[in-house]
Structures are given as C-alpha cells and as structure tokens.
Amino acid sequence: MLIIASTTSTTSTRAFTFAFKYSLSSSLAFKIETHFHIIHSKPRTTLFLLRPMTSSASRSPPREPANGSVTLQEWQAWGSNSPLPTMVTDIVDQMKALEIDIDAHMTFGGSGGKLQGYFKEQEDKKHRATYQALGDSEKKLQFFSARQIACRLLGSRGYLCQKCWLPFEDCMCSRVMPCSLWRGMRFWLYMHPKDFLRQNNTGKLLWQVFGVEAATLCLFGITEQEEIMWNTFKHAGKNNVWCLYPNKNATSKSVQDAFGQESSADQKCTQLMTNGDKTLNFILIDGTWSNSNAMFSRLKEQAKSIWGAEDLPCISLATGASAMHKLRPQPSWDRTCTAAAAIGLLSELQLLPEFTSYGLDKRAEAVEDALVALLEALTTRRLRMGRSITRKVRHSRDIC
C-alpha cells in the first residue's frame, strides 16, 4: 500500500532514523534506529551496511511441493476466510497433470521461490498459450491472478509458515500479540497476486493482529473474494466505504475532513457501535506502486457499476516513511507500506474527539509491535544468508 505524505529535508551527513508522522514510543524508535543507522557520506548516496554475497547460500535451495490438491482448510490457513477459488484449484490440478504428462516434477527455489527447471519451461509454454487464447480481458486477469496464486501455494508448502508467511526457521508468530479491532471499522486488504505469500508483505500483519473478519484479504482478480467484498460494500453504502489511496483525478480527503467536521459525528459513531450495517470499511491497496494503479482503476469501475459514480471516496494520510522502506523500498520516501498506512489511519482517528473512546491508539501500537517483529525477523534472515539489509534508494532526488 502506498500513501502520499509530506517529507522534510535532511543534511547530507547525518544518522538517518525512520519515524512515522505520529509519535512513536521510545522503544520502537530505538529498535528501528538500531537496525538502520545509515550514514550519508555525500548527498543522495547511501552506504550499504553489508555487501551482498553471490554465494548460493543467499538463495533458497530447490524444493518439491507436497503432493495433493489444495484444500479449503489449507487455503484459509494462509489468511483467507473466503471459499477456495475454483480457478486456482483448476490450475493446481492442471499443473499436477502436466507433471505426469511430461514425466517431470515441479520444483521451486531461487529468489522468490519460483518454478525452476524443465517443468517451468513446459508450464510456461502451456500457460502462455492458454492466456493468449482468452479473448476477454477480464478472463485474462482472472487466469493471471489464479495462476500466480496457485504457483505460490504449491511453492510455499512445507516451507513458509501459513500465518506469518516466513520460512519456518524465521517464524515470528510468537511475537505477534492479537487484539480486537473496534467493531465500528473494518480493513479490506486488496492485495495484488504478486504480493500474496511474499515474505516482506506487511498487509498480512493486520489479520495476524485483528483476525480475518476485522482485516479481510481480497485478492485482485479473484472473483470469489471480490464478490464478497463488494456485496459487503453494497450493504454498507457508499458513505461507509473509503479507500486509502491518493486519487489523482479527484480530491482526497484528510481524516480530519472526512470524519472530524460532521455536525452529527458523535451520533454517527454511536450508531456504528450498535448497527453492524454501518461499519466503516477501509480499503488498503496492497501492491507495488505500479500495480496499484490498475487495482485502483478496477475499484473505481466496480464502484461506478454499483453506485453510478466513478469517484470512490479516498483518504490521504499524513504518515511518513515506514521502517520497512529499507527492506522493501517504495518509489520515493513519502510513500509507505500497508501496515504503516493502517497505523497512520488508526492514529489519526484517535486524535478526533469522536473516536477517542475506542482505544484506536492501542490498536495502532499492536500493529507497530508486529511491524517491528517482522522487520527484525527479515533483517536476521538477510544477515544469516549474507545479504544486504539495505537497498539502493529509488528516486534519490527525493532525499536532500
């Protein structure tokens, strides 16, 4: 998730520490600074803390997935509360059948745990031919998404923890402290298929902390999940659906403008506590900046088909760069990760008198703690594998 925010200038030589726009606890700030104490020796130049190694130890060894089709239990264990997508199961079955046809096992490995070897070559030919034969763009999107997810499901079996999406030896689940979200709001993680089961994805932290009913996964292009999300939005009404996205074609409202200036705000919040139909639904677009454009366009198209208006109510946050920026950099330092966007929303809502009694600051702290745990787990893994724990800055002109 990428949110536009304001940035401030820095000197060319200084210790750079990450901070959100809102106040962080001293312990969190210390942890972040401990991991990323980066010295700028000259303007727009970042020094690596550790040189990346070319050793094969920095890549995952080839592995074969466990046998068997994907079950509903397995599917939902990865963080979904939806039915098992039909097209995903079909593609898994087709890949299993291809193993028999060409007498070759599918193997996964390398950077990102992708398909490898002879099976990859043959499967590539087959799926590209299938994709080209689909004349309808909607069917192409559904096929693309389902295949991405099928490959990730098979490649992650027996390798990644189903809750935190990290390799078992780096599992961080014991460090995540679940808590309930105020029932007057609900997060929807609208995730791109290429971010599904991605180890450094931060959107997963929301349902780890709040549960899948309060923070619900919806994968881009997966019909079953998109229908569930939009049926919920229809029932809630347009006024109770907000997208955390800087809409360039329409004015995005701040949290203050959207929720702090209504004369009947107190009455509205009271209704939210007693009427489940009026829950505030917040969409977090969970994908790279380039992919998020297509995802937002799809949201607008669906909103227009339901409500007759293309404009989807949008919120921009005052959140700054998150700690995860160095491990998974955004196009610029004024954009942030999904978990940080959720933290920013909760923190800004907490500042409004209408929301102060709901303990949203405590919920924000719970996500902060989970984000730090993920940061530390990923950092430890990178160091163990001889990989750099910093990345080159994109659009370095954004840092003075």
mmCIF file of N, CA and C in Angstrom, residues 21-125:
data_model
loop_
_atom_site.group_PDB
_atom_site.id
_atom_site.type_symbol
_atom_site.label_atom_id
_atom_site.label_comp_id
_atom_site.label_asym_id
_atom_site.label_seq_id
_atom_site.Cartn_x
_atom_site.Cartn_y
_atom_site.Cartn_z
ATOM 1 N N LYS A 21 4.742 9.959 11.049
ATOM 2 C CA LYS A 21 4.306 11.316 11.310
ATOM 3 C C LYS A 21 3.803 11.458 12.745
ATOM 4 N N TYR A 22 3.109 10.384 13.191
ATOM 5 C CA TYR A 22 2.635 10.410 14.557
ATOM 6 C C TYR A 22 3.757 10.012 15.487
ATOM 7 N N SER A 23 3.600 10.177 16.796
ATOM 8 C CA SER A 23 4.645 9.905 17.769
ATOM 9 C C SER A 23 4.807 8.410 17.957
ATOM 10 N N LEU A 24 6.052 7.950 17.924
ATOM 11 C CA LEU A 24 6.371 6.561 18.186
ATOM 12 C C LEU A 24 6.827 6.425 19.631
ATOM 13 N N SER A 25 6.640 5.242 20.185
ATOM 14 C CA SER A 25 7.181 5.001 21.510
ATOM 15 C C SER A 25 8.695 4.978 21.427
ATOM 16 N N SER A 26 9.361 5.295 22.522
ATOM 17 C CA SER A 26 10.824 5.355 22.509
ATOM 18 C C SER A 26 11.434 4.000 22.229
ATOM 19 N N SER A 27 10.789 2.921 22.698
ATOM 20 C CA SER A 27 11.331 1.582 22.458
ATOM 21 C C SER A 27 11.269 1.218 20.991
ATOM 22 N N LEU A 28 10.157 1.582 20.316
ATOM 23 C CA LEU A 28 10.028 1.298 18.887
ATOM 24 C C LEU A 28 11.039 2.096 18.097
ATOM 25 N N ALA A 29 11.188 3.376 18.429
ATOM 26 C CA ALA A 29 12.151 4.206 17.719
ATOM 27 C C ALA A 29 13.566 3.665 17.894
ATOM 28 N N PHE A 30 13.874 3.172 19.103
ATOM 29 C CA PHE A 30 15.203 2.627 19.352
ATOM 30 C C PHE A 30 15.449 1.377 18.511
ATOM 31 N N LYS A 31 14.438 0.502 18.417
ATOM 32 C CA LYS A 31 14.592 -0.717 17.632
ATOM 33 C C LYS A 31 14.833 -0.394 16.168
ATOM 34 N N ILE A 32 14.069 0.547 15.655
ATOM 35 C CA ILE A 32 14.215 0.913 14.247
ATOM 36 C C ILE A 32 15.576 1.529 13.994
ATOM 37 N N GLU A 33 16.008 2.423 14.886
ATOM 38 C CA GLU A 33 17.289 3.079 14.699
ATOM 39 C C GLU A 33 18.431 2.082 14.815
ATOM 40 N N THR A 34 18.258 1.073 15.699
ATOM 41 C CA THR A 34 19.298 0.066 15.872
ATOM 42 C C THR A 34 19.519 -0.702 14.592
ATOM 43 N N HIS A 35 18.433 -1.028 13.878
ATOM 44 C CA HIS A 35 18.545 -1.798 12.641
ATOM 45 C C HIS A 35 19.053 -0.963 11.479
ATOM 46 N N PHE A 36 18.674 0.281 11.436
ATOM 47 C CA PHE A 36 19.005 1.100 10.283
ATOM 48 C C PHE A 36 19.642 2.417 10.723
ATOM 49 N N HIS A 37 20.951 2.380 10.914
ATOM 50 C CA HIS A 37 21.690 3.581 11.262
ATOM 51 C C HIS A 37 22.584 3.870 10.054
ATOM 52 N N ILE A 38 22.072 4.665 9.137
ATOM 53 C CA ILE A 38 22.680 4.809 7.820
ATOM 54 C C ILE A 38 23.351 6.166 7.712
ATOM 55 N N ILE A 39 24.576 6.176 7.300
ATOM 56 C CA ILE A 39 25.341 7.402 7.179
ATOM 57 C C ILE A 39 25.394 7.834 5.720
ATOM 58 N N HIS A 40 25.012 9.081 5.447
ATOM 59 C CA HIS A 40 25.094 9.634 4.092
ATOM 60 C C HIS A 40 26.435 10.351 3.956
ATOM 61 N N SER A 41 27.362 9.726 3.274
ATOM 62 C CA SER A 41 28.693 10.308 3.152
ATOM 63 C C SER A 41 28.712 11.481 2.190
ATOM 64 N N LYS A 42 27.754 11.524 1.289
ATOM 65 C CA LYS A 42 27.592 12.678 0.407
ATOM 66 C C LYS A 42 26.144 12.696 -0.041
ATOM 67 N N PRO A 43 25.661 13.819 -0.566
ATOM 68 C CA PRO A 43 24.254 13.909 -0.931
ATOM 69 C C PRO A 43 23.832 12.786 -1.872
ATOM 70 N N ARG A 44 22.654 12.193 -1.572
ATOM 71 C CA ARG A 44 21.998 11.188 -2.414
ATOM 72 C C ARG A 44 22.836 9.934 -2.567
ATOM 73 N N THR A 45 23.665 9.607 -1.574
ATOM 74 C CA THR A 45 24.454 8.375 -1.627
ATOM 75 C C THR A 45 24.212 7.587 -0.359
ATOM 76 N N THR A 46 23.764 6.344 -0.477
ATOM 77 C CA THR A 46 23.525 5.503 0.680
ATOM 78 C C THR A 46 24.582 4.420 0.751
ATOM 79 N N LEU A 47 25.224 4.262 1.893
ATOM 80 C CA LEU A 47 26.222 3.226 2.081
ATOM 81 C C LEU A 47 25.543 1.944 2.526
ATOM 82 N N PHE A 48 25.921 0.815 1.960
ATOM 83 C CA PHE A 48 25.378 -0.465 2.377
ATOM 84 C C PHE A 48 26.012 -0.879 3.696
ATOM 85 N N LEU A 49 25.195 -1.439 4.570
ATOM 86 C CA LEU A 49 25.723 -1.943 5.827
ATOM 87 C C LEU A 49 26.457 -3.258 5.622
ATOM 88 N N LEU A 50 26.058 -3.993 4.611
ATOM 89 C CA LEU A 50 26.669 -5.290 4.365
ATOM 90 C C LEU A 50 26.638 -5.556 2.872
ATOM 91 N N ARG A 51 27.773 -5.915 2.309
ATOM 92 C CA ARG A 51 27.826 -6.199 0.873
ATOM 93 C C ARG A 51 27.062 -7.476 0.564
ATOM 94 N N PRO A 52 26.240 -7.469 -0.487
ATOM 95 C CA PRO A 52 25.552 -8.695 -0.858
ATOM 96 C C PRO A 52 26.547 -9.725 -1.363
ATOM 97 N N MET A 53 26.345 -10.980 -1.012
ATOM 98 C CA MET A 53 27.231 -12.054 -1.426
ATOM 99 C C MET A 53 26.606 -12.803 -2.586
ATOM 100 N N THR A 54 27.419 -13.367 -3.419
ATOM 101 C CA THR A 54 26.936 -14.114 -4.574
ATOM 102 C C THR A 54 26.841 -15.596 -4.270
ATOM 103 N N SER A 55 27.110 -15.975 -3.039
ATOM 104 C CA SER A 55 27.046 -17.370 -2.642
ATOM 105 C C SER A 55 25.655 -17.919 -2.819
ATOM 106 N N SER A 56 25.557 -19.219 -3.106
ATOM 107 C CA SER A 56 24.246 -19.853 -3.252
ATOM 108 C C SER A 56 23.489 -19.884 -1.943
ATOM 109 N N ALA A 57 24.178 -19.584 -0.834
ATOM 110 C CA ALA A 57 23.503 -19.560 0.463
ATOM 111 C C ALA A 57 22.467 -18.461 0.539
ATOM 112 N N SER A 58 22.588 -17.448 -0.332
ATOM 113 C CA SER A 58 21.643 -16.331 -0.302
ATOM 114 C C SER A 58 20.363 -16.643 -1.051
ATOM 115 N N ARG A 59 20.282 -17.825 -1.638
ATOM 116 C CA ARG A 59 19.075 -18.218 -2.355
ATOM 117 C C ARG A 59 18.482 -19.476 -1.741
ATOM 118 N N SER A 60 17.168 -19.615 -1.854
ATOM 119 C CA SER A 60 16.515 -20.803 -1.329
ATOM 120 C C SER A 60 16.863 -22.004 -2.196
ATOM 121 N N PRO A 61 17.207 -23.150 -1.596
ATOM 122 C CA PRO A 61 17.530 -24.338 -2.387
ATOM 123 C C PRO A 61 16.289 -24.868 -3.075
ATOM 124 N N PRO A 62 16.468 -25.564 -4.223
ATOM 125 C CA PRO A 62 15.311 -26.122 -4.927
ATOM 126 C C PRO A 62 14.525 -27.057 -4.014
ATOM 127 N N ARG A 63 13.212 -27.060 -4.139
ATOM 128 C CA ARG A 63 12.382 -27.932 -3.321
ATOM 129 C C ARG A 63 11.161 -28.344 -4.124
ATOM 130 N N GLU A 64 10.650 -29.525 -3.824
ATOM 131 C CA GLU A 64 9.451 -30.023 -4.468
ATOM 132 C C GLU A 64 8.269 -29.838 -3.528
ATOM 133 N N PRO A 65 7.120 -29.410 -4.067
ATOM 134 C CA PRO A 65 5.947 -29.211 -3.205
ATOM 135 C C PRO A 65 5.363 -30.532 -2.759
ATOM 136 N N ALA A 66 4.639 -30.505 -1.643
ATOM 137 C CA ALA A 66 3.941 -31.697 -1.179
ATOM 138 C C ALA A 66 2.848 -32.072 -2.173
ATOM 139 N N ASN A 67 2.552 -33.350 -2.236
ATOM 140 C CA ASN A 67 1.539 -33.824 -3.172
ATOM 141 C C ASN A 67 0.139 -33.467 -2.687
ATOM 142 N N GLY A 68 -0.811 -33.542 -3.611
ATOM 143 C CA GLY A 68 -2.204 -33.322 -3.252
ATOM 144 C C GLY A 68 -2.731 -31.981 -3.704
ATOM 145 N N SER A 69 -4.042 -31.931 -3.886
ATOM 146 C CA SER A 69 -4.695 -30.692 -4.280
ATOM 147 C C SER A 69 -4.799 -29.752 -3.081
ATOM 148 N N VAL A 70 -5.091 -28.497 -3.375
ATOM 149 C CA VAL A 70 -5.263 -27.510 -2.316
ATOM 150 C C VAL A 70 -6.647 -27.689 -1.706
ATOM 151 N N THR A 71 -6.706 -27.801 -0.394
ATOM 152 C CA THR A 71 -7.974 -27.971 0.301
ATOM 153 C C THR A 71 -8.459 -26.624 0.843
ATOM 154 N N LEU A 72 -9.737 -26.577 1.220
ATOM 155 C CA LEU A 72 -10.290 -25.364 1.817
ATOM 156 C C LEU A 72 -9.555 -25.028 3.112
ATOM 157 N N GLN A 73 -9.236 -26.041 3.905
ATOM 158 C CA GLN A 73 -8.527 -25.817 5.162
ATOM 159 C C GLN A 73 -7.156 -25.186 4.918
ATOM 160 N N GLU A 74 -6.437 -25.720 3.917
ATOM 161 C CA GLU A 74 -5.119 -25.164 3.596
ATOM 162 C C GLU A 74 -5.247 -23.729 3.095
ATOM 163 N N TRP A 75 -6.228 -23.490 2.226
ATOM 164 C CA TRP A 75 -6.431 -22.163 1.653
ATOM 165 C C TRP A 75 -6.688 -21.125 2.742
ATOM 166 N N GLN A 76 -7.583 -21.442 3.650
ATOM 167 C CA GLN A 76 -7.941 -20.487 4.688
ATOM 168 C C GLN A 76 -6.851 -20.326 5.743
ATOM 169 N N ALA A 77 -5.985 -21.319 5.872
ATOM 170 C CA ALA A 77 -4.873 -21.215 6.825
ATOM 171 C C ALA A 77 -3.866 -20.144 6.412
ATOM 172 N N TRP A 78 -3.856 -19.774 5.120
ATOM 173 C CA TRP A 78 -2.930 -18.743 4.631
ATOM 174 C C TRP A 78 -3.435 -17.329 4.915
ATOM 175 N N GLY A 79 -4.638 -17.192 5.484
ATOM 176 C CA GLY A 79 -5.118 -15.872 5.859
ATOM 177 C C GLY A 79 -6.433 -15.460 5.223
ATOM 178 N N SER A 80 -7.066 -16.350 4.478
ATOM 179 C CA SER A 80 -8.330 -16.016 3.818
ATOM 180 C C SER A 80 -9.506 -16.600 4.594
ATOM 181 N N ASN A 81 -10.652 -15.936 4.503
ATOM 182 C CA ASN A 81 -11.880 -16.506 5.064
ATOM 183 C C ASN A 81 -12.901 -16.784 3.969
ATOM 184 N N SER A 82 -12.437 -16.788 2.715
ATOM 185 C CA SER A 82 -13.331 -16.991 1.567
ATOM 186 C C SER A 82 -13.344 -18.459 1.150
ATOM 187 N N PRO A 83 -14.302 -18.844 0.299
ATOM 188 C CA PRO A 83 -14.255 -20.186 -0.299
ATOM 189 C C PRO A 83 -12.997 -20.335 -1.147
ATOM 190 N N LEU A 84 -12.614 -21.557 -1.387
ATOM 191 C CA LEU A 84 -11.453 -21.847 -2.229
ATOM 192 C C LEU A 84 -11.773 -21.460 -3.667
ATOM 193 N N PRO A 85 -10.986 -20.565 -4.280
ATOM 194 C CA PRO A 85 -11.270 -20.135 -5.663
ATOM 195 C C PRO A 85 -11.225 -21.297 -6.652
ATOM 196 N N THR A 86 -12.266 -21.420 -7.433
ATOM 197 C CA THR A 86 -12.381 -22.544 -8.367
ATOM 198 C C THR A 86 -11.244 -22.558 -9.383
ATOM 199 N N MET A 87 -10.908 -21.398 -9.940
ATOM 200 C CA MET A 87 -9.867 -21.357 -10.962
ATOM 201 C C MET A 87 -8.496 -21.708 -10.391
ATOM 202 N N VAL A 88 -8.253 -21.386 -9.142
ATOM 203 C CA VAL A 88 -6.983 -21.752 -8.508
ATOM 204 C C VAL A 88 -6.859 -23.264 -8.416
ATOM 205 N N THR A 89 -7.918 -23.931 -7.973
ATOM 206 C CA THR A 89 -7.875 -25.397 -7.861
ATOM 207 C C THR A 89 -7.734 -26.037 -9.237
ATOM 208 N N ASP A 90 -8.394 -25.456 -10.249
ATOM 209 C CA ASP A 90 -8.272 -26.000 -11.606
ATOM 210 C C ASP A 90 -6.830 -25.929 -12.097
ATOM 211 N N ILE A 91 -6.173 -24.795 -11.860
ATOM 212 C CA ILE A 91 -4.789 -24.631 -12.319
ATOM 213 C C ILE A 91 -3.850 -25.565 -11.560
ATOM 214 N N VAL A 92 -4.075 -25.737 -10.273
ATOM 215 C CA VAL A 92 -3.259 -26.681 -9.495
ATOM 216 C C VAL A 92 -3.403 -28.086 -10.069
ATOM 217 N N ASP A 93 -4.638 -28.487 -10.363
ATOM 218 C CA ASP A 93 -4.871 -29.818 -10.937
ATOM 219 C C ASP A 93 -4.206 -29.949 -12.308
ATOM 220 N N GLN A 94 -4.253 -28.881 -13.103
ATOM 221 C CA GLN A 94 -3.611 -28.914 -14.421
ATOM 222 C C GLN A 94 -2.092 -29.052 -14.303
ATOM 223 N N MET A 95 -1.517 -28.387 -13.313
ATOM 224 C CA MET A 95 -0.068 -28.486 -13.113
ATOM 225 C C MET A 95 0.318 -29.883 -12.645
ATOM 226 N N LYS A 96 -0.513 -30.481 -11.803
ATOM 227 C CA LYS A 96 -0.266 -31.859 -11.367
ATOM 228 C C LYS A 96 -0.349 -32.822 -12.545
ATOM 229 N N ALA A 97 -1.327 -32.585 -13.416
ATOM 230 C CA ALA A 97 -1.478 -33.443 -14.597
ATOM 231 C C ALA A 97 -0.299 -33.284 -15.544
ATOM 232 N N LEU A 98 0.227 -32.055 -15.642
ATOM 233 C CA LEU A 98 1.375 -31.809 -16.517
ATOM 234 C C LEU A 98 2.602 -32.565 -16.026
ATOM 235 N N GLU A 99 2.742 -32.685 -14.715
ATOM 236 C CA GLU A 99 3.858 -33.478 -14.171
ATOM 237 C C GLU A 99 3.842 -34.894 -14.730
ATOM 238 N N ILE A 100 2.656 -35.469 -14.793
ATOM 239 C CA ILE A 100 2.528 -36.842 -15.293
ATOM 240 C C ILE A 100 2.772 -36.894 -16.796
ATOM 241 N N ASP A 101 2.231 -35.925 -17.516
ATOM 242 C CA ASP A 101 2.344 -35.916 -18.976
ATOM 243 C C ASP A 101 3.788 -35.810 -19.445
ATOM 244 N N ILE A 102 4.584 -34.977 -18.785
ATOM 245 C CA ILE A 102 5.957 -34.761 -19.244
ATOM 246 C C ILE A 102 6.968 -35.518 -18.382
ATOM 247 N N ASP A 103 6.467 -36.274 -17.394
ATOM 248 C CA ASP A 103 7.316 -37.071 -16.515
ATOM 249 C C ASP A 103 8.426 -36.224 -15.873
ATOM 250 N N ALA A 104 7.995 -35.106 -15.274
ATOM 251 C CA ALA A 104 8.938 -34.206 -14.607
ATOM 252 C C ALA A 104 8.250 -33.560 -13.408
ATOM 253 N N HIS A 105 8.954 -33.537 -12.294
ATOM 254 C CA HIS A 105 8.392 -32.932 -11.088
ATOM 255 C C HIS A 105 8.586 -31.419 -11.115
ATOM 256 N N MET A 106 7.591 -30.705 -10.603
ATOM 257 C CA MET A 106 7.761 -29.258 -10.463
ATOM 258 C C MET A 106 8.637 -28.977 -9.243
ATOM 259 N N THR A 107 9.563 -28.069 -9.405
ATOM 260 C CA THR A 107 10.441 -27.653 -8.312
ATOM 261 C C THR A 107 10.419 -26.136 -8.202
ATOM 262 N N PHE A 108 10.613 -25.667 -6.980
ATOM 263 C CA PHE A 108 10.621 -24.234 -6.700
ATOM 264 C C PHE A 108 11.906 -23.883 -5.972
ATOM 265 N N GLY A 109 12.391 -22.665 -6.180
ATOM 266 C CA GLY A 109 13.604 -22.239 -5.496
ATOM 267 C C GLY A 109 14.103 -20.919 -6.035
ATOM 268 N N GLY A 110 15.328 -20.560 -5.619
ATOM 269 C CA GLY A 110 15.907 -19.299 -6.053
ATOM 270 C C GLY A 110 15.225 -18.117 -5.411
ATOM 271 N N SER A 111 15.515 -16.928 -5.919
ATOM 272 C CA SER A 111 14.939 -15.695 -5.383
ATOM 273 C C SER A 111 13.443 -15.658 -5.632
ATOM 274 N N GLY A 112 12.663 -15.604 -4.559
ATOM 275 C CA GLY A 112 11.219 -15.553 -4.689
ATOM 276 C C GLY A 112 10.550 -16.907 -4.744
ATOM 277 N N GLY A 113 11.331 -18.006 -4.730
ATOM 278 C CA GLY A 113 10.744 -19.338 -4.738
ATOM 279 C C GLY A 113 9.924 -19.634 -5.975
ATOM 280 N N LYS A 114 10.458 -19.337 -7.161
ATOM 281 C CA LYS A 114 9.715 -19.514 -8.402
ATOM 282 C C LYS A 114 9.946 -20.909 -8.982
ATOM 283 N N LEU A 115 9.085 -21.254 -9.957
ATOM 284 C CA LEU A 115 9.248 -22.518 -10.666
ATOM 285 C C LEU A 115 10.612 -22.577 -11.335
ATOM 286 N N GLN A 116 11.177 -23.774 -11.389
ATOM 287 C CA GLN A 116 12.501 -23.940 -11.973
ATOM 288 C C GLN A 116 12.546 -25.138 -12.922
ATOM 289 N N GLY A 117 13.593 -25.175 -13.708
ATOM 290 C CA GLY A 117 13.926 -26.354 -14.491
ATOM 291 C C GLY A 117 13.037 -26.640 -15.686
ATOM 292 N N TYR A 118 13.061 -27.906 -16.095
ATOM 293 C CA TYR A 118 12.357 -28.347 -17.293
ATOM 294 C C TYR A 118 10.850 -28.164 -17.151
ATOM 295 N N PHE A 119 10.328 -28.462 -15.965
ATOM 296 C CA PHE A 119 8.883 -28.283 -15.763
ATOM 297 C C PHE A 119 8.480 -26.828 -15.985
ATOM 298 N N LYS A 120 9.290 -25.900 -15.513
ATOM 299 C CA LYS A 120 8.996 -24.476 -15.702
ATOM 300 C C LYS A 120 8.903 -24.140 -17.189
ATOM 301 N N GLU A 121 9.846 -24.645 -17.973
ATOM 302 C CA GLU A 121 9.847 -24.357 -19.404
ATOM 303 C C GLU A 121 8.556 -24.845 -20.074
ATOM 304 N N GLN A 122 8.143 -26.056 -19.725
ATOM 305 C CA GLN A 122 6.944 -26.622 -20.344
ATOM 306 C C GLN A 122 5.671 -25.943 -19.835
ATOM 307 N N GLU A 123 5.644 -25.632 -18.543
ATOM 308 C CA GLU A 123 4.469 -24.970 -17.976
ATOM 309 C C GLU A 123 4.334 -23.561 -18.523
ATOM 310 N N ASP A 124 5.456 -22.874 -18.727
ATOM 311 C CA ASP A 124 5.424 -21.540 -19.314
ATOM 312 C C ASP A 124 4.760 -21.565 -20.689
ATOM 313 N N LYS A 125 5.146 -22.523 -21.520
ATOM 314 C CA LYS A 125 4.570 -22.638 -22.861
ATOM 315 C C LYS A 125 3.065 -22.873 -22.788
#
